[in-house]
Amino acid sequence: MFIVFPDTDHVAQYVSTLFIQRISQQPDVILGLATGGTMEPIYAQWVKQALARNIDVSQVSTFNLDEYVGLPAQHPQSYAAYMEHHLLRHLAFDRSRIHIPDGLAHDLPAYCQAYSDTIRDHGGIAMQLLGVGSNGHIGFNEPGTPFDSQCHVVELSERTRIDNSRFFGPNEIVPASAITMGMRDIMDAHEIILVATGSSKAATIAKYYEHEVSPLVPFTILKQHPKAHIILDAAAAALVPSNVCQFYDTVPAAML
């Protein structure tokens, strides 16, 4: 079942409310976070709600999905910089609890193993936020990635690099590889919230509906997760049957 709202504003309000509620209920919650254009309005709403409700985030621990190999945290297109701009600088997080892969790590295999180990040492991720690429990747797990993979370095597909080139300047080269949580890391989360918005994601969501679980469409693995929620706007849901959608005109009042 897909949860569908009329537009991106309602999606952002709903998803951010889910995270604010979880933090309120469990101040030391472990969250998995994502980046990209889909997440920008979600983080904007998250900050707005947290400030309005005086939510304490000082005990929250976070693990980001991925980071480009070769980009320092200070690079404007790094995901560390993205998180700083859209979320971290606005709220009083304890920076020692913030985990974002290091794109400059020297021993990448050892670093990736340690990242997966650290997630498990924290007791696992309670809520994992995900977007999805046009080829069905989650994190940077490209089609064909084994479902039992842990954090690893991946060579980015041409499709993914083209999709992400919009975030880079005209003379900048999109990095060819990235550190990403593996499929096992993601599926070990207790609850997963995948968000897709816009007409450009409609065909991707249709693939999820139509395909059996397959590494060739990585995010189909979420069909096997007991608490995976697919949150869409109307444009992203346009190519799936209405009888597999739960439509909301607005965020339920009981959540606000």
Coordinates of N, CA and C in Angstrom, one line a residue, residues 19-225:
F19 N 9.0 11.9 12.2 CA 10.3 11.9 12.8 C 10.3 12.7 14.1
I20 N 9.6 13.8 14.1 CA 9.4 14.6 15.3 C 8.7 13.8 16.4
Q21 N 7.7 13.1 16.0 CA 7.0 12.3 17.0 C 7.9 11.2 17.6
R22 N 8.7 10.6 16.8 CA 9.6 9.5 17.3 C 10.6 10.1 18.2
I23 N 11.2 11.3 17.9 CA 12.1 11.9 18.8 C 11.4 12.3 20.1
S24 N 10.2 12.8 20.1 CA 9.5 13.1 21.3 C 9.3 11.9 22.2
Q25 N 9.0 10.8 21.6 CA 8.7 9.5 22.3 C 10.0 8.9 22.8
Q26 N 11.0 9.0 22.0 CA 12.3 8.4 22.4 C 13.4 9.3 22.1
P27 N 13.8 10.2 23.1 CA 14.8 11.2 22.8 C 16.2 10.7 22.4
D28 N 16.5 9.5 22.7 CA 17.8 9.0 22.3 C 17.7 8.0 21.1
V29 N 16.7 8.3 20.2 CA 16.5 7.4 19.1 C 17.6 7.5 18.1
I30 N 17.8 6.4 17.4 CA 18.9 6.3 16.3 C 18.2 6.4 15.0
L31 N 18.5 7.4 14.2 CA 17.9 7.7 12.9 C 18.8 7.5 11.8
G32 N 18.3 7.0 10.7 CA 19.1 6.9 9.4 C 18.6 8.0 8.5
L33 N 19.5 8.8 8.0 CA 19.1 10.0 7.2 C 19.6 9.9 5.7
A34 N 18.9 10.6 4.9 CA 19.2 10.6 3.4 C 19.3 12.0 3.0
T35 N 19.8 12.2 1.8 CA 20.0 13.5 1.2 C 19.3 13.6 -0.2
G36 N 19.5 14.7 -0.9 CA 18.9 14.8 -2.2 C 17.8 15.8 -2.2
G37 N 17.3 16.2 -3.4 CA 16.3 17.2 -3.5 C 15.0 16.8 -2.9
T38 N 14.6 15.5 -2.9 CA 13.4 15.1 -2.2 C 13.4 15.4 -0.8
M39 N 14.5 15.4 -0.1 CA 14.6 15.5 1.3 C 14.6 17.0 1.8
E40 N 14.9 17.9 0.9 CA 15.0 19.3 1.3 C 13.8 19.9 2.0
P41 N 12.6 19.7 1.4 CA 11.4 20.2 2.1 C 11.1 19.4 3.4
I42 N 11.5 18.2 3.4 CA 11.3 17.4 4.7 C 12.1 18.0 5.8
Y43 N 13.4 18.3 5.5 CA 14.2 18.8 6.6 C 13.8 20.3 6.9
A44 N 13.3 21.0 6.0 CA 12.8 22.4 6.3 C 11.6 22.3 7.2
Q45 N 10.7 21.3 7.0 CA 9.6 21.1 7.9 C 10.0 20.6 9.3
W46 N 11.0 19.7 9.2 CA 11.5 19.2 10.5 C 12.1 20.3 11.4
V47 N 12.9 21.1 10.8 CA 13.4 22.3 11.6 C 12.3 23.2 12.1
K48 N 11.4 23.5 11.2 CA 10.3 24.4 11.6 C 9.5 23.8 12.8
Q49 N 9.1 22.5 12.7 CA 8.4 21.9 13.7 C 9.2 21.7 15.0
A50 N 10.4 21.4 14.9 CA 11.3 21.2 16.1 C 11.4 22.5 16.9
L51 N 11.6 23.6 16.1 CA 11.8 24.9 16.8 C 10.4 25.3 17.4
A52 N 9.4 25.1 16.7 CA 8.0 25.6 17.2 C 7.6 24.8 18.4
R53 N 8.0 23.5 18.5 CA 7.6 22.7 19.6 C 8.7 22.5 20.7
N54 N 9.8 23.2 20.4 CA 11.0 23.1 21.4 C 11.4 21.7 21.6
I55 N 11.6 21.0 20.5 CA 12.0 19.6 20.6 C 13.5 19.5 20.9
D56 N 13.9 18.7 21.9 CA 15.3 18.5 22.3 C 15.8 17.4 21.4
V57 N 16.9 17.7 20.6 CA 17.5 16.7 19.7 C 18.9 16.3 20.2
S58 N 19.2 16.7 21.4 CA 20.6 16.6 21.9 C 21.0 15.1 22.1
Q59 N 20.0 14.2 22.3 CA 20.4 12.8 22.5 C 20.2 12.0 21.3
V60 N 19.7 12.6 20.2 CA 19.5 11.8 18.9 C 20.8 11.5 18.3
S61 N 20.9 10.2 17.8 CA 22.1 9.8 17.0 C 21.6 9.6 15.6
T62 N 22.4 10.0 14.6 CA 22.1 9.8 13.2 C 23.2 9.2 12.5
F63 N 22.8 8.4 11.4 CA 23.7 7.8 10.5 C 23.2 8.1 9.1
N64 N 24.1 8.8 8.3 CA 23.7 9.1 6.9 C 24.0 7.9 6.0
L65 N 23.3 7.8 5.0 CA 23.4 6.7 4.0 C 24.7 6.7 3.3
D66 N 25.2 7.8 2.9 CA 26.3 7.8 1.9 C 27.0 9.1 1.8
E67 N 28.1 9.0 1.1 CA 29.0 10.2 0.8 C 29.8 9.9 -0.4
Y68 N 30.1 10.9 -1.2 CA 31.0 10.8 -2.4 C 32.4 10.5 -1.9
V69 N 33.1 9.6 -2.6 CA 34.5 9.4 -2.4 C 35.3 10.5 -3.0
G70 N 36.2 11.1 -2.2 CA 37.1 12.1 -2.7 C 36.6 13.5 -2.4
L71 N 35.4 13.7 -1.8 CA 35.0 15.0 -1.5 C 35.2 15.2 0.0
P72 N 35.9 16.3 0.4 CA 36.0 16.6 1.8 C 34.6 17.1 2.4
A73 N 34.4 17.0 3.7 CA 33.1 17.4 4.3 C 32.8 18.9 3.9
Q74 N 33.9 19.7 3.7 CA 33.6 21.2 3.5 C 33.2 21.4 2.0
H75 N 33.4 20.5 1.1 CA 33.0 20.7 -0.2 C 31.5 21.0 -0.3
P76 N 31.1 22.0 -1.1 CA 29.6 22.4 -1.1 C 28.7 21.3 -1.6
Q77 N 29.2 20.3 -2.4 CA 28.4 19.2 -2.9 C 28.6 17.9 -2.1
S78 N 29.3 18.0 -1.0 CA 29.4 16.8 -0.2 C 28.1 16.6 0.6
Y79 N 27.8 15.4 1.0 CA 26.6 15.2 1.8 C 26.7 15.7 3.2
A80 N 27.9 15.8 3.7 CA 28.2 16.4 5.0 C 27.7 17.9 4.9
A81 N 28.1 18.6 3.9 CA 27.7 20.0 3.7 C 26.2 20.1 3.5
Y82 N 25.6 19.2 2.8 CA 24.2 19.2 2.6 C 23.5 19.1 4.0
M83 N 23.9 18.1 4.8 CA 23.2 18.0 6.1 C 23.5 19.2 7.0
E84 N 24.6 19.7 6.9 CA 24.9 21.0 7.7 C 24.0 22.1 7.3
H85 N 23.8 22.3 6.0 CA 23.0 23.4 5.5 C 21.5 23.2 5.8
H86 N 21.0 21.9 5.6 CA 19.5 21.7 5.7 C 19.0 21.3 7.0
L87 N 19.9 20.8 7.9 CA 19.4 20.3 9.2 C 20.3 20.7 10.4
L88 N 21.5 20.3 10.3 CA 22.3 20.2 11.5 C 22.6 21.6 12.2
R89 N 22.8 22.6 11.4 CA 23.2 24.0 11.9 C 21.9 24.6 12.5
H90 N 20.8 24.1 12.2 CA 19.5 24.8 12.7 C 19.1 24.3 14.1
L91 N 19.5 23.1 14.5 CA 19.1 22.5 15.8 C 20.3 22.1 16.6
A92 N 20.0 21.9 17.9 CA 21.1 21.7 18.9 C 21.5 20.2 19.0
F93 N 21.9 19.6 17.9 CA 22.4 18.3 17.9 C 23.8 18.2 18.6
D94 N 24.0 17.1 19.3 CA 25.3 16.7 19.8 C 26.1 16.2 18.6
R95 N 27.1 16.9 18.2 CA 27.9 16.5 17.0 C 28.6 15.2 17.1
S96 N 28.9 14.8 18.4 CA 29.5 13.5 18.6 C 28.6 12.3 18.2
R97 N 27.3 12.6 18.1 CA 26.3 11.6 17.8 C 25.9 11.6 16.3
I98 N 26.5 12.5 15.5 CA 26.2 12.6 14.1 C 27.3 11.8 13.3
H99 N 26.8 10.9 12.5 CA 27.7 10.0 11.7 C 27.4 10.2 10.2
I100 N 28.4 10.6 9.5 CA 28.3 10.8 8.0 C 29.6 10.2 7.5
P101 N 29.4 9.3 6.5 CA 30.7 8.6 5.9 C 31.7 9.7 5.5
D102 N 33.0 9.3 5.7 CA 34.1 10.2 5.4 C 34.6 9.9 4.0
G103 N 34.4 10.8 3.1 CA 34.8 10.6 1.7 C 36.2 10.6 1.5
L104 N 37.0 11.0 2.5 CA 38.5 11.0 2.4 C 39.1 9.9 3.2
A105 N 38.4 8.9 3.7 CA 38.9 7.8 4.5 C 40.0 7.1 3.6
H106 N 41.1 6.8 4.3 CA 42.3 6.2 3.6 C 42.1 4.7 3.2
D107 N 41.7 4.0 4.2 CA 41.5 2.5 4.0 C 40.0 2.3 3.9
L108 N 39.5 2.4 2.7 CA 38.1 2.4 2.5 C 37.4 1.1 2.9
P109 N 37.9 0.0 2.6 CA 37.3 -1.3 3.0 C 37.1 -1.4 4.6
A110 N 38.2 -1.0 5.3 CA 38.2 -1.0 6.7 C 37.2 0.0 7.3
Y111 N 37.2 1.2 6.6 CA 36.3 2.2 7.1 C 34.9 1.8 6.9
C112 N 34.5 1.2 5.8 CA 33.2 0.8 5.5 C 32.7 -0.3 6.5
Q113 N 33.6 -1.3 6.8 CA 33.3 -2.3 7.8 C 33.0 -1.6 9.2
A114 N 33.8 -0.7 9.5 CA 33.7 0.0 10.8 C 32.4 0.8 10.9
Y115 N 31.9 1.4 9.7 CA 30.7 2.1 9.7 C 29.5 1.2 10.0
S116 N 29.5 0.0 9.3 CA 28.4 -1.0 9.6 C 28.5 -1.4 11.0
D117 N 29.7 -1.7 11.5 CA 29.8 -2.2 12.9 C 29.3 -1.1 13.9
T118 N 29.6 0.1 13.6 CA 29.1 1.2 14.5 C 27.6 1.3 14.6
I119 N 27.0 1.1 13.5 CA 25.5 1.1 13.5 C 25.0 0.0 14.4
R120 N 25.5 -1.2 14.2 CA 25.1 -2.3 15.1 C 25.4 -2.1 16.5
D121 N 26.6 -1.5 16.8 CA 27.0 -1.2 18.2 C 26.0 -0.3 18.9
H122 N 25.4 0.6 18.1 CA 24.4 1.5 18.6 C 23.0 0.8 18.8
G123 N 22.9 -0.4 18.4 CA 21.6 -1.1 18.6 C 20.8 -1.1 17.3
G124 N 21.3 -0.6 16.2 CA 20.6 -0.5 14.9 C 19.8 0.7 14.8
I125 N 19.4 1.0 13.6 CA 18.7 2.2 13.2 C 17.2 2.0 13.5
A126 N 16.6 2.9 14.2 CA 15.1 2.8 14.5 C 14.3 3.2 13.4
M127 N 14.6 4.3 12.7 CA 13.8 4.8 11.6 C 14.8 5.2 10.5
Q128 N 14.7 4.7 9.3 CA 15.6 5.0 8.2 C 14.8 5.7 7.1
L129 N 15.3 6.9 6.8 CA 14.7 7.7 5.7 C 15.4 7.4 4.4
L130 N 14.6 7.2 3.4 CA 15.2 6.8 2.1 C 14.5 7.6 1.0
G131 N 15.3 8.0 0.0 CA 14.8 8.4 -1.3 C 15.0 7.2 -2.3
V132 N 14.7 7.4 -3.5 CA 15.0 6.3 -4.5 C 15.4 7.0 -5.8
G133 N 16.5 6.4 -6.4 CA 16.9 6.9 -7.7 C 16.1 6.4 -8.9
S134 N 16.2 7.0 -10.0 CA 15.4 6.6 -11.2 C 15.6 5.2 -11.6
N135 N 16.8 4.6 -11.3 CA 17.0 3.2 -11.6 C 16.7 2.3 -10.4
G136 N 16.1 2.8 -9.4 CA 15.7 2.0 -8.3 C 16.7 1.9 -7.2
H137 N 17.8 2.6 -7.2 CA 18.8 2.5 -6.2 C 18.3 3.2 -4.9
I138 N 18.7 2.6 -3.8 CA 18.5 3.2 -2.5 C 19.9 3.3 -1.8
G139 N 20.2 4.4 -1.1 CA 21.5 4.8 -0.8 C 22.2 4.9 -2.2
F140 N 23.4 4.4 -2.4 CA 24.0 4.3 -3.7 C 24.1 2.8 -4.1
N141 N 23.2 2.0 -3.7 CA 23.2 0.6 -4.1 C 22.6 0.5 -5.4
E142 N 23.4 0.4 -6.4 CA 23.0 0.3 -7.8 C 22.4 -1.0 -8.2
P143 N 21.6 -1.1 -9.3 CA 21.1 -2.4 -9.7 C 22.2 -3.5 -9.7
G144 N 21.8 -4.6 -9.2 CA 22.8 -5.8 -9.1 C 23.5 -5.9 -7.8
T145 N 23.4 -4.9 -6.9 CA 24.0 -5.0 -5.6 C 23.4 -6.1 -4.8
P146 N 24.3 -7.0 -4.2 CA 23.7 -8.1 -3.4 C 22.9 -7.6 -2.3
F147 N 21.8 -8.3 -2.0 CA 21.0 -7.9 -0.9 C 21.6 -8.1 0.5
D148 N 22.7 -8.9 0.6 CA 23.3 -9.1 1.9 C 24.5 -8.2 2.0
S149 N 24.7 -7.1 1.2 CA 25.8 -6.2 1.3 C 25.7 -5.4 2.5
Q150 N 26.9 -5.1 3.1 CA 27.1 -4.1 4.1 C 27.7 -2.8 3.5
C151 N 28.0 -1.9 4.4 CA 28.6 -0.6 3.9 C 29.8 -0.9 3.0
H152 N 29.8 -0.2 1.8 CA 30.8 -0.5 0.8 C 31.0 0.7 -0.1
V153 N 32.1 0.6 -0.9 CA 32.3 1.6 -2.0 C 31.7 1.1 -3.3
V154 N 31.0 2.0 -4.0 CA 30.3 1.6 -5.2 C 30.7 2.5 -6.3
E155 N 30.9 2.0 -7.5 CA 31.1 2.8 -8.7 C 29.7 3.2 -9.2
L156 N 29.5 4.5 -9.3 CA 28.2 5.0 -9.6 C 27.9 4.8 -11.1
S157 N 26.7 4.4 -11.4 CA 26.2 4.2 -12.8 C 26.2 5.5 -13.5
E158 N 26.2 5.4 -14.8 CA 26.1 6.7 -15.6 C 24.8 7.3 -15.4
R159 N 23.7 6.5 -15.2 CA 22.4 7.1 -14.9 C 22.4 7.9 -13.6
T160 N 23.0 7.4 -12.6 CA 23.0 8.1 -11.3 C 23.8 9.3 -11.4
R161 N 25.0 9.3 -12.1 CA 25.8 10.5 -12.2 C 25.1 11.6 -13.0
I162 N 24.3 11.2 -14.0 CA 23.6 12.1 -14.8 C 22.5 12.7 -13.9
D163 N 21.8 11.9 -13.2 CA 20.7 12.4 -12.3 C 21.3 13.4 -11.3
N164 N 22.5 13.1 -10.7 CA 23.0 14.0 -9.7 C 23.8 15.2 -10.2
S165 N 24.0 15.2 -11.5 CA 24.8 16.3 -12.1 C 24.1 17.7 -11.9
R166 N 22.8 17.7 -11.7 CA 22.1 18.9 -11.5 C 22.5 19.6 -10.2
F167 N 23.1 18.9 -9.3 CA 23.6 19.5 -8.0 C 25.0 20.1 -8.2
F168 N 25.7 19.9 -9.3 CA 27.0 20.3 -9.5 C 27.0 21.5 -10.5
G169 N 28.1 22.3 -10.5 CA 28.2 23.4 -11.4 C 28.5 22.9 -12.8
P170 N 28.4 23.7 -13.8 CA 28.6 23.3 -15.2 C 30.0 22.7 -15.5
N171 N 31.0 23.1 -14.8 CA 32.4 22.7 -15.0 C 32.8 21.7 -14.0
E172 N 31.9 21.2 -13.1 CA 32.3 20.3 -12.1 C 32.0 18.8 -12.5
I173 N 32.8 17.9 -12.1 CA 32.6 16.5 -12.5 C 32.0 15.8 -11.3
V174 N 30.9 15.1 -11.5 CA 30.3 14.3 -10.5 C 31.2 13.1 -10.1
P175 N 31.5 13.0 -8.9 CA 32.4 11.8 -8.5 C 31.9 10.5 -9.0
A176 N 32.9 9.6 -9.3 CA 32.6 8.4 -9.9 C 32.3 7.3 -8.9
S177 N 32.5 7.5 -7.7 CA 32.3 6.5 -6.7 C 31.8 7.1 -5.4
A178 N 31.2 6.3 -4.5 CA 30.7 6.7 -3.2 C 30.7 5.6 -2.2
I179 N 30.8 6.0 -0.9 CA 30.6 5.1 0.2 C 29.1 5.1 0.4
T180 N 28.5 3.9 0.6 CA 27.1 3.8 0.9 C 26.8 2.7 1.9
M181 N 25.8 2.9 2.7 CA 25.3 1.8 3.5 C 24.9 0.7 2.5
G182 N 25.1 -0.6 3.0 CA 24.7 -1.7 2.1 C 23.2 -2.0 2.3
M183 N 22.7 -2.9 1.5 CA 21.3 -3.3 1.5 C 21.0 -3.9 2.9
R184 N 21.9 -4.7 3.4 CA 21.6 -5.3 4.7 C 21.6 -4.3 5.8
D185 N 22.4 -3.3 5.8 CA 22.4 -2.2 6.7 C 21.0 -1.5 6.7
I186 N 20.5 -1.3 5.5 CA 19.2 -0.6 5.4 C 18.1 -1.5 5.9
M187 N 18.1 -2.7 5.5 CA 17.0 -3.6 5.8 C 17.0 -4.0 7.3
D188 N 18.1 -3.8 8.0 CA 18.2 -4.1 9.4 C 17.5 -3.0 10.2
A189 N 17.2 -1.8 9.6 CA 16.5 -0.8 10.3 C 15.1 -1.3 10.8
H190 N 14.7 -0.9 11.9 CA 13.4 -1.4 12.5 C 12.2 -0.9 11.7
E191 N 12.3 0.3 11.1 CA 11.3 0.9 10.3 C 11.9 1.7 9.2
I192 N 11.3 1.7 8.0 CA 11.8 2.4 6.9 C 10.7 3.3 6.3
I193 N 11.2 4.5 6.0 CA 10.3 5.5 5.4 C 10.9 5.9 4.0
L194 N 10.4 5.4 2.9 CA 10.9 5.8 1.6 C 9.9 6.9 1.0
V195 N 10.5 7.9 0.5 CA 9.8 9.1 0.0 C 10.1 9.2 -1.5
A196 N 9.1 9.4 -2.3 CA 9.3 9.7 -3.8 C 8.3 10.8 -4.2
T197 N 8.8 11.8 -4.8 CA 7.9 12.9 -5.2 C 8.2 13.3 -6.7
G198 N 7.2 13.9 -7.3 CA 7.4 14.4 -8.7 C 7.1 13.4 -9.8
S199 N 6.7 13.9 -10.9 CA 6.4 13.0 -12.0 C 7.6 12.2 -12.5
S200 N 8.8 12.7 -12.3 CA 10.0 12.0 -12.7 C 10.2 10.7 -12.0
K201 N 9.5 10.5 -10.9 CA 9.6 9.2 -10.1 C 8.5 8.3 -10.4
A202 N 7.5 8.7 -11.2 CA 6.3 7.9 -11.4 C 6.7 6.5 -12.0
A203 N 7.5 6.5 -13.0 CA 7.9 5.2 -13.7 C 8.7 4.3 -12.7
T204 N 9.5 4.9 -11.8 CA 10.2 4.2 -10.9 C 9.3 3.5 -9.9
I205 N 8.3 4.2 -9.4 CA 7.4 3.7 -8.4 C 6.5 2.6 -9.1
A206 N 6.2 2.8 -10.4 CA 5.5 1.7 -11.1 C 6.4 0.4 -11.2
K207 N 7.7 0.6 -11.3 CA 8.5 -0.6 -11.3 C 8.4 -1.4 -10.0
Y208 N 8.4 -0.6 -8.9 CA 8.2 -1.2 -7.6 C 7.0 -2.1 -7.5
Y209 N 5.9 -1.5 -8.0 CA 4.6 -2.2 -8.0 C 4.6 -3.4 -8.9
E210 N 5.2 -3.3 -10.1 CA 5.1 -4.4 -11.1 C 6.1 -5.5 -10.9
H211 N 7.3 -5.2 -10.3 CA 8.4 -6.2 -10.3 C 8.3 -7.0 -9.0
E212 N 8.8 -8.3 -9.2 CA 9.1 -9.1 -8.0 C 10.3 -8.6 -7.4
V213 N 10.6 -9.0 -6.2 CA 11.8 -8.6 -5.5 C 13.0 -9.1 -6.3
S214 N 13.9 -8.1 -6.6 CA 15.0 -8.4 -7.5 C 16.2 -7.4 -7.3
P215 N 17.4 -7.9 -7.2 CA 18.5 -6.9 -7.1 C 18.6 -6.0 -8.3
L216 N 18.0 -6.3 -9.4 CA 18.0 -5.5 -10.6 C 17.1 -4.2 -10.4
V217 N 16.2 -4.3 -9.4 CA 15.4 -3.1 -9.0 C 15.6 -3.0 -7.5
P218 N 16.7 -2.4 -7.0 CA 17.1 -2.6 -5.6 C 16.1 -2.3 -4.6
F219 N 15.3 -1.3 -4.8 CA 14.3 -0.9 -3.7 C 13.1 -1.9 -3.6
T220 N 13.0 -2.9 -4.5 CA 12.0 -3.9 -4.3 C 12.2 -4.7 -3.1
I221 N 13.4 -4.7 -2.6 CA 13.7 -5.5 -1.3 C 12.8 -5.0 -0.2
L222 N 12.4 -3.8 -0.3 CA 11.5 -3.2 0.8 C 10.2 -4.0 1.0
K223 N 9.8 -4.7 -0.1 CA 8.6 -5.5 0.0 C 8.7 -6.6 1.1
Q224 N 10.0 -6.9 1.4 CA 10.2 -8.0 2.4 C 10.4 -7.4 3.8
H225 N 10.3 -6.1 4.0 CA 10.5 -5.5 5.3 C 9.1 -5.4 6.0

